Each structure stands twice: as structure tokens, then as C-alpha cells.
Coordinates of C-alpha atoms in Angstrom, one line a residue:
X1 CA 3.0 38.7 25.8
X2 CA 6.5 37.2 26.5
X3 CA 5.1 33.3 26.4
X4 CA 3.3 34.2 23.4
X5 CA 6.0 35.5 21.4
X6 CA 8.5 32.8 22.1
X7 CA 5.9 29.9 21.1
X8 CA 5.6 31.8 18.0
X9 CA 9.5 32.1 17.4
X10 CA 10.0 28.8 18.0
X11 CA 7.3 27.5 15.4
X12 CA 8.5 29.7 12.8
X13 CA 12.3 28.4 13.1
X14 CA 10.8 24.8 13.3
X15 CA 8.8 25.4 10.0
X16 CA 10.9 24.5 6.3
X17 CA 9.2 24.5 3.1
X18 CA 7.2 21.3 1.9
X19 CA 8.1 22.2 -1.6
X20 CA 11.4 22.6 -1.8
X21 CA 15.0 22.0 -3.9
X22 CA 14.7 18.3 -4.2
X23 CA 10.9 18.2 -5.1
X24 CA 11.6 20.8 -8.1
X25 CA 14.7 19.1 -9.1
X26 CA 12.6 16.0 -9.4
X27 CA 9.6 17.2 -11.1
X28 CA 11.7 19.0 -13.2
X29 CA 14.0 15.7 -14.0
X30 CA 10.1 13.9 -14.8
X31 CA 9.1 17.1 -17.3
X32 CA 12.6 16.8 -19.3
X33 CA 12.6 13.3 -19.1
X34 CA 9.6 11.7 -19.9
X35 CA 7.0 11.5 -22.6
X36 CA 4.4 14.2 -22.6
X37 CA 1.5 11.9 -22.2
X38 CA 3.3 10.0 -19.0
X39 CA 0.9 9.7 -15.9
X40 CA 2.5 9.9 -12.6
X41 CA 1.1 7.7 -9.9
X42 CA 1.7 8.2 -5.6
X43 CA -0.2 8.6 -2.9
X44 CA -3.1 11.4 -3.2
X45 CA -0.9 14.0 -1.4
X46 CA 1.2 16.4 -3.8
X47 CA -0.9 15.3 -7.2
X48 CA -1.2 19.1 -8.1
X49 CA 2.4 20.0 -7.6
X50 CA 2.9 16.8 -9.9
X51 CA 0.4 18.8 -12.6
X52 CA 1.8 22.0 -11.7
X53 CA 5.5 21.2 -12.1
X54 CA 5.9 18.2 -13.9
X55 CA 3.3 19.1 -16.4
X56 CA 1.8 15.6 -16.3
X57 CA -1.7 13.9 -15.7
X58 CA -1.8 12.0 -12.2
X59 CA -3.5 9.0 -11.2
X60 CA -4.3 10.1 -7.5
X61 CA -4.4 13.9 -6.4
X62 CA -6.3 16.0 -3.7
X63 CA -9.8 16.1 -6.4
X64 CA -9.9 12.0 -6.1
X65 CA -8.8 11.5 -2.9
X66 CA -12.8 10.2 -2.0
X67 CA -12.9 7.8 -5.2
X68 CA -11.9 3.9 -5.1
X69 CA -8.3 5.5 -6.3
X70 CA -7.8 5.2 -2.8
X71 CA -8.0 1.5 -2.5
X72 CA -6.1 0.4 -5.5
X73 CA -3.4 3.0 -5.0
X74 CA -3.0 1.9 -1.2
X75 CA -3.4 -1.8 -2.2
X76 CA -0.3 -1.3 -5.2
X77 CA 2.0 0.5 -2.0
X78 CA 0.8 -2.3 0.4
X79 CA 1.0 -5.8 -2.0
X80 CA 4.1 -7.9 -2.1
X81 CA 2.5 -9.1 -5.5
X82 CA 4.7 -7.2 -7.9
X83 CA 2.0 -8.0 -11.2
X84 CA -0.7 -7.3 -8.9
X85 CA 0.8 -3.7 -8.4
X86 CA 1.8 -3.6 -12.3
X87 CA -1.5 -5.2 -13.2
X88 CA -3.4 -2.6 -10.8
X89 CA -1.3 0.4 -12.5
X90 CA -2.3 -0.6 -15.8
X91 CA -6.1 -0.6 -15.3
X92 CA -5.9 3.3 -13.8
X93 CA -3.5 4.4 -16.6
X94 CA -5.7 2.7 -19.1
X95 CA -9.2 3.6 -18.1
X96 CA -9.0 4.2 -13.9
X97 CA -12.1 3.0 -12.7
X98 CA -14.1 2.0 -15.5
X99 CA -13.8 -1.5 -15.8
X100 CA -14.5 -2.4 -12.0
X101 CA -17.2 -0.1 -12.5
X102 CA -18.7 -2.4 -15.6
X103 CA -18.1 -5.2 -13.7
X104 CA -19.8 -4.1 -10.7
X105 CA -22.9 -3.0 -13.4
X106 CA -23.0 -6.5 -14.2
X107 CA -22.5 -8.2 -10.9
X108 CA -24.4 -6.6 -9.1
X109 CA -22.0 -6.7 -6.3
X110 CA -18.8 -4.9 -5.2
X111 CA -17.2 -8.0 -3.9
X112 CA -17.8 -10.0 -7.2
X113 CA -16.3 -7.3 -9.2
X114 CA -13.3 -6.7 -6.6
X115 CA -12.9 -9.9 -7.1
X116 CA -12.5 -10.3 -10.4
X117 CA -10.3 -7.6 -11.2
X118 CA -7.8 -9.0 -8.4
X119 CA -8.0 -11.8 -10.8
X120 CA -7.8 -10.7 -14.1
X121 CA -5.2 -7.6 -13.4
X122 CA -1.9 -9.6 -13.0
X123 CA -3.2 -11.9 -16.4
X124 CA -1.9 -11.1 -19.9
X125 CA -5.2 -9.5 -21.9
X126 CA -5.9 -13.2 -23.6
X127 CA -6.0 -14.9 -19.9
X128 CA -8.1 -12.4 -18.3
X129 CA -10.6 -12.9 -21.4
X130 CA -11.1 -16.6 -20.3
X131 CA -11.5 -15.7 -17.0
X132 CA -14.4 -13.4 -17.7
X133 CA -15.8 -16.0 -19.6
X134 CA -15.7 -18.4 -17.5
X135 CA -18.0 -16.1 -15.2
X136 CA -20.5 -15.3 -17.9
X137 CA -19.3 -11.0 -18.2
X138 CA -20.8 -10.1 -21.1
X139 CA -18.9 -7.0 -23.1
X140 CA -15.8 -8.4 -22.6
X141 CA -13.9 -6.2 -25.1
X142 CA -15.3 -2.9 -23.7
X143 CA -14.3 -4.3 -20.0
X144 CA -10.2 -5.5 -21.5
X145 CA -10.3 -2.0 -23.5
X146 CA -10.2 -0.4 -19.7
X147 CA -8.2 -3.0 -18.2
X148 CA -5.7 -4.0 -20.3
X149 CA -5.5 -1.7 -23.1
X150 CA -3.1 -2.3 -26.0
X151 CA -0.5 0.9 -25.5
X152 CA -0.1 2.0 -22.1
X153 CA 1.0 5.6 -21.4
X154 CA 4.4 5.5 -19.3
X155 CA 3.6 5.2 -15.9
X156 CA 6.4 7.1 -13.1
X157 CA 6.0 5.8 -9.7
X158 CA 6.8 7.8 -6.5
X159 CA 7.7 6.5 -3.7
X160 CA 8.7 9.9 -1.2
X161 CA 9.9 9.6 2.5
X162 CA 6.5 11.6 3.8
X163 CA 4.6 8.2 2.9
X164 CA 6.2 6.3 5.3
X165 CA 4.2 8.4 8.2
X166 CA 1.7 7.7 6.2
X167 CA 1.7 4.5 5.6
X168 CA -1.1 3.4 8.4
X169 CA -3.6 5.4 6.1
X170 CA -3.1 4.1 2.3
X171 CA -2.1 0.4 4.0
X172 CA -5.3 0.5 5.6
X173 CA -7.3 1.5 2.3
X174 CA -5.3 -0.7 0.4
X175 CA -6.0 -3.7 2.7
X176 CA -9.9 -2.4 2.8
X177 CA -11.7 -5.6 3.2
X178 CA -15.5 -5.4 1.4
X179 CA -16.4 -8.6 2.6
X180 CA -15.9 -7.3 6.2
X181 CA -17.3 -4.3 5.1
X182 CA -20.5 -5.6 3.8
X183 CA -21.2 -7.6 6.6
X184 CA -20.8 -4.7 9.2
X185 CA -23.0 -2.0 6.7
X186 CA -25.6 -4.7 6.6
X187 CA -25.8 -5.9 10.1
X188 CA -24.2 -3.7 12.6
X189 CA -27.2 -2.9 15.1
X190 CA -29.5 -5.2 13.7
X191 CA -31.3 -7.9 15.5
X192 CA -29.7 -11.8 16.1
X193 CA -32.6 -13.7 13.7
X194 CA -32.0 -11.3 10.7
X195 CA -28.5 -11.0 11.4
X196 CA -28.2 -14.9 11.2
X197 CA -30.6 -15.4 8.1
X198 CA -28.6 -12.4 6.5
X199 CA -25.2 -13.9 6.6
X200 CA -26.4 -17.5 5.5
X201 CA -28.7 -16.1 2.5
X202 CA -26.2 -13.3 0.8
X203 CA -23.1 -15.0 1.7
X204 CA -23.3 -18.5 2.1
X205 CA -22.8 -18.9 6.2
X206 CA -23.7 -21.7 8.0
X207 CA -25.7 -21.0 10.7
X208 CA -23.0 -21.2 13.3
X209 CA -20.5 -19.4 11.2
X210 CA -23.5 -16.7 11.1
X211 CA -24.1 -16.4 14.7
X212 CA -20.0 -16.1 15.2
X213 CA -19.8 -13.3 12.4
X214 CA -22.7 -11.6 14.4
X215 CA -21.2 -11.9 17.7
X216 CA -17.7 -10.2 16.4
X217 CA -19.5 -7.6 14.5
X218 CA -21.5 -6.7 17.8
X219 CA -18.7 -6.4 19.6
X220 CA -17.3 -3.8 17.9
X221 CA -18.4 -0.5 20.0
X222 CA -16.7 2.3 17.9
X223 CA -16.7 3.6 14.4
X224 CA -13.3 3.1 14.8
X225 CA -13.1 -0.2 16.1
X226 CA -15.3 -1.2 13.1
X227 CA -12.2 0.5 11.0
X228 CA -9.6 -1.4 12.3
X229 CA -11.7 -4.6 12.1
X230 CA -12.7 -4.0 8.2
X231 CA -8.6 -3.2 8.4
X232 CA -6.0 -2.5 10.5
X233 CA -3.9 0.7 10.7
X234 CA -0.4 -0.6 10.2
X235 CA 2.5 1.5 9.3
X236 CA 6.3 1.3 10.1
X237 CA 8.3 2.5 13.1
X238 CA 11.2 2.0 14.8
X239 CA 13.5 3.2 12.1
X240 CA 17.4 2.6 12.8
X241 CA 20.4 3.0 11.7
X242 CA 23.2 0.1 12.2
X243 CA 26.5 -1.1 12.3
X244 CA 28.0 -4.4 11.3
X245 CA 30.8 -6.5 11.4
X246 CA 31.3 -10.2 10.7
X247 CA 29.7 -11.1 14.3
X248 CA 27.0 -9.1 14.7
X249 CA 24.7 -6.0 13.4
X250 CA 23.5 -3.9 16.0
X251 CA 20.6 -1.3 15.0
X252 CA 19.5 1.7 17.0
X253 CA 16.2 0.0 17.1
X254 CA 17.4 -2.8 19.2
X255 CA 17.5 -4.8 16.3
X256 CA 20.9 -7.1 17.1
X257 CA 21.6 -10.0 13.9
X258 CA 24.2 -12.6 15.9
X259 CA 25.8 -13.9 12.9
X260 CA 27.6 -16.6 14.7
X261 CA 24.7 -18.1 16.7
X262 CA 22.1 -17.1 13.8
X263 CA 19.8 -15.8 15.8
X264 CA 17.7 -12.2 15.2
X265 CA 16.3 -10.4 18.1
X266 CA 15.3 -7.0 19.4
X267 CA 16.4 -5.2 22.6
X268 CA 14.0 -3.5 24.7
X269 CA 13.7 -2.1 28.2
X270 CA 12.0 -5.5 29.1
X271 CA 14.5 -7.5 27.6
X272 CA 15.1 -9.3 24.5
X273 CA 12.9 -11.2 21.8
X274 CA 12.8 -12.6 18.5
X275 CA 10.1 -10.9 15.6
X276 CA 8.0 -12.9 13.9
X277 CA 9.5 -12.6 10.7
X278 CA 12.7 -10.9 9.5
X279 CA 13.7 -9.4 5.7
X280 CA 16.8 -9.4 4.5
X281 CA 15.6 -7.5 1.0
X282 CA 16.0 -10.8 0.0
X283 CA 13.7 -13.5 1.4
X284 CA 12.0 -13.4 4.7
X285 CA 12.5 -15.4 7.6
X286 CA 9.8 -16.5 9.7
X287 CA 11.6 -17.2 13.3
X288 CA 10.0 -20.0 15.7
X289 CA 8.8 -18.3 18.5
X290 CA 9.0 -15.2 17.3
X291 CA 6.5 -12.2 18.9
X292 CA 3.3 -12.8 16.5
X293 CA 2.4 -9.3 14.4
X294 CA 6.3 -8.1 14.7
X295 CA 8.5 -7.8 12.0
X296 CA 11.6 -6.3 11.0
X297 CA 14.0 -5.8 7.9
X298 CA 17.5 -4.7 7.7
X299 CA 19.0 -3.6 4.3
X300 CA 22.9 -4.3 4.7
X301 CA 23.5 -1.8 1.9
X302 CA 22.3 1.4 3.3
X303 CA 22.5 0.1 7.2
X304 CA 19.1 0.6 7.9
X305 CA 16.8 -1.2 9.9
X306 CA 12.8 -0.8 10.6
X307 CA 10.1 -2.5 12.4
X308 CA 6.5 -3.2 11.0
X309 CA 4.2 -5.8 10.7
X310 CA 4.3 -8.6 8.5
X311 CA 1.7 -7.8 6.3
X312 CA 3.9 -4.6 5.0
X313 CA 7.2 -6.1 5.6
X314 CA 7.7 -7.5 2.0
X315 CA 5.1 -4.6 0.4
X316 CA 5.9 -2.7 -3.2
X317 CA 6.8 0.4 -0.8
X318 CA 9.3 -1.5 1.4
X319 CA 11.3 -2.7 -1.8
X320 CA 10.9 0.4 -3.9
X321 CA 11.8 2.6 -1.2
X322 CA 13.3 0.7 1.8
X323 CA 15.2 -1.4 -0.8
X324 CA 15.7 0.7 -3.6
X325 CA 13.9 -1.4 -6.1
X326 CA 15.8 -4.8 -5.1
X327 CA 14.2 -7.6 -5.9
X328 CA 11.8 -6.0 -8.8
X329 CA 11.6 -6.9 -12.0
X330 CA 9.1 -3.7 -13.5
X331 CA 10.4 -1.1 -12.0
X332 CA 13.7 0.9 -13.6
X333 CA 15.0 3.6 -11.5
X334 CA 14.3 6.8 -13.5
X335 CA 15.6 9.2 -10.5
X336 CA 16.6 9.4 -6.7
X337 CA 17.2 12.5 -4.7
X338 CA 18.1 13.3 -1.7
X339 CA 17.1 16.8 0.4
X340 CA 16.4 18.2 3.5
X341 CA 16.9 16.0 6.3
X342 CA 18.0 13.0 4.5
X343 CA 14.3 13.6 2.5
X344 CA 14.7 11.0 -0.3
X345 CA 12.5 10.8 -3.5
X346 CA 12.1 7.7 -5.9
X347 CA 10.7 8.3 -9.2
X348 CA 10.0 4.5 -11.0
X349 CA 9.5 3.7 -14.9
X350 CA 6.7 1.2 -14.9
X351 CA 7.8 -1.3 -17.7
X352 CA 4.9 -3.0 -18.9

């Protein structure tokens, strides 16, 4: 019984509440402080305690977590393309999925119509009509009433320290490729000849492009293989905290800035190397040389330092809640607390 009893005491003194001080405090701050018909938009995880406490609708909660919500939340966290995140934020508030969902009615295709609302989202409602012209959408209005409707509700962002573990899971919806992924549904198993003739009708291949598109899909020997191929699980890791003077920063990462020589590297047990890219908060730095896939950002202000790959190193989530908002022109800080463990909460005013 002794072993038993022990594990058990040791869990339950491990174990802290995941609603807590600072999530009440903040839901409560968004009740008091916002309009009534405000939608709050975050990653899938606490939407009901958003309904529950904060008394306001939610784009994203544990009932939609299976619906394209998914992709265009993950793909707002995981774009460095601030009106692509606005534009995309817009849509859900004014009609969630119903105008890629007319589109896709009248393209017949969920590429075409992914496409075109990555096109039309960051465009004033005017720009977007031109565009849908110009590729022969009929019911435009009905399509712009969805996607860019007149009077917005206000839109809160959260960005919360529990979706930086997450990260790998909403960066790899939001970076879903469906071209990828209509290829691999449509060919995955099947013979060369159709495989070939598949590619080069639906999508244009040439026939050697084809038979290299059939040979990578082929190789792929795992459901989750075909995941990381369609797109990769990337997250961020390696957080540290620094300390500068007019030389150097050092970072508990390894992450060393020599000021003097102007060089950025990172320490490990088999030496030193360079990253591939490097953010200031600022503007990034790609770094001759540098160890392809790596990067790293260091925010002087708070003396903090992470590593992660390029494709996230300059994403909404890095500046909103790495950053603080730097660098962003939508987003106005509406509150920021601080809990357990250092557990920090962003709440963001989308301004249209």
C-alpha cells in the first residue's frame, strides 16, 4: 500500500486549479468591459468558461472544435500577415463559415474556395467584390454580407500562456495544406497510371511533376507521416530567460547576441551555431550559414528568449504574446494578467 499512497500524495500536491484567480479576474475584466454582443476568439480550449464567465458568444469552443474553425483560427495564431488575421477574424465574427461554404457550393472545390477567401479577407469589401468578379462568383452580395459585413461585433483576442504547448496542434491546422491534402485522399494507395493521369487531369501536373508527386506520396508509410507531410507539427521550445549588457546577451537557452562582433549563436553540448533566422520584435534576420529550420527571437524588454522555426517565428501569437502586441497596428491591449507560475493572459480589442 505504501508505494501506492505516496504516488497518490505526490499527484495531489502537484495538481492547482486550471480555473483560477487570474482567469476570473480576466473574464470578469471582458464582462464589465466590453459590449454585450462582443465575441471572444482563442484557441478551442476554455470557449465555455469564456460563455460561462464572460457571458459572451465564442468563435471556437469544445462544440466546434471538429469544424474548419479549426483551420482559420490556427491559421490567424500562425500568419505573420496581420490583415490576413484581421481579415480572417472578420469573416467568423460576421458569418463563421458561411461564405467559404458558398464559395465552395459554387466552385466546386475546397482549394478554389480556400483560395479565394485568402484573397479576398485582407481586401476592403469594394476590392474583394472585384475579385469575385473577376472569377465569375455569382451572389456576390450574399457571399460580402458573410465576409465583410458592414458592423462588426467587437472582437477580444486571447492569447494565454497554455497555447504555447499547444502551439504544434493549431500551427499545424492553421498551416493545413488542401492541396497536399487532396492529392494524398485521392491517390495514396492507388496505382502509378491513375495516379499519374490523376495529378495531370485535376491539377494541371506535367507528367514528370505527376510521377514525382506520386513517388513522395508513396513514401509516406504512416497516417502520421502523411500529417506532417500535409503539415508539420511546429511549436516553440527552448524558452529562456537572459541577461544583457552592452557586449553581450546571454540566454539560458544558449542563445549568446555578441554585440561587438555582431554575431547570434546558440550553445549546445556539441558546440556552438548560428539559427537560421533571428527576431528582434522588430525585423528578422536571416544569418548566412545559419542551421536551416532553426530560429530564435529575443525580446530585450522582458529578457526573454525562445527557439522555434521560422515559419512561427514572426506569427500573430509570437507578437501578441511573446511581444506584447509590438509591432501591430489592430490590436489595443484591453488586459494583461499575470497568475500562477508566471501564467500570463492577453485579452486583444480587434479594431477593425
Amino acid at each position: 500500500l505504501i508505494n501506492p499512497i505516496k504516488a497518490a500524495d505526490s499527484t495531489a500536491k502537484a495538481q492547482f486549479p486550471l480555473y483560477d484567480d487570474v482567469w476570473d479576474a480576466s473574464l470578469t475584466k471582458i464582462k464589465q468591459d466590453t459590449p454585450e454582443d462582443a465575441i471572444i476568439s482563442a484557441w478551442w480550449d476554455y470557449g465555455w468558461w469564456f460563455m460561462a464567465i464572460a457571458e459572451r458568444q465564442v468563435t471556437f469552443s469544445g462544440g466546434s472544435q471538429n469544424t474548419a474553425q479549426a483551420h482559420w483560427i490556427g491559421k490567424v495564431l500562425s500568419t505573420s500577415d496581420e490583415e490576413q488575421a484581421v481579415g480572417l477574424l472578420r469573416m467568423l465574427n460576421c458569418g463563421k463559415n458561411t461564405a467559404y461554404y458558398l464559395l465552395e457550393n459554387q466552385t466546386g472545390s475546397t482549394i478554389a474556395a480556400t483560395d479565394l477567401i485568402y484573397e479576398i479577407v485582407p481586401l476592403t469589401k469594394d476590392e474583394a467584390r472585384i475579385v469575385l468578379e473577376q472569377n465569375n462568383i455569382e451572389d456576390i452580395d450574399e457571399i460580402l454580407a458573410e465576409s465583410h459585413c458592414d458592423n462588426p461585433a467587437t472582437d477580444i483576442f486571447i492569447t494565454s500562456e497554455d497555447m504555447v504547448s499547444k502551439a504544434g496542434v493549431w500551427a499545424h491546422f492553421g498551416g493545413w495544406d488542401f492541396t497536399k491534402s487532396y492529392i494524398y485522399t485521392n491517390i495514396n494507395g492507388k496505382e502509378k497510371d491513375y495516379s499519374v493521369e490523376f495529378l495531370q487531369t485535376n491539377l494541371g501536373y506535367t507528367e514528370e511533376q505527376a510521377f514525382d508527386m506520386y513517388r513522395e506520396v508513396n513514401s509516406l508509410t504512416s497516417e502520421q507521416d502523411a500529417n506532417n507531410w500535409i503539415s508539420p507539427f511546429t511549436g516553440y521550445q527552448g524558452i529562456g530567460y537572459c541577461s544583457s549588457n552592452d557586449e553581450m546577451v546571454q540566454c539560458s537557452n544558449g542563445l549568446i547576441v555578441d554585440k561587438i562582433n555582431d554575431t547570434i549563436y546558440l550553445s549546445a553540448e556539441q558546440g556552438y551555431y548560428s539559427p537560421e533566422k533571428y527576431f528582434d520584435g522588430e525585423q528578422v534576420r536571416t544569418i548566412e550559414g545559419g542551421a536551416e529550420g532553426l530560429a530564435v527571437a529575443y525580446n530585450e524588454k522582458t529578457q526573454t528568449s525562445f527557439i522555434t522555426s521560422p515559419d512561427l517565428l514572426e506569427s500573430m501569437f509570437t507578437k501578441l504574446f511573446f511581444f506584447e502586441g509590438q509591432g501591430t497596428e489592430h490590436f489595443k491591449l484591453l488586459l494583461h494578467e499575470q497568475g500562477f507560475n508566471a501564467f500570463d493572459i492577453y485579452a486583444w480589442e480587434v479594431e477593425w
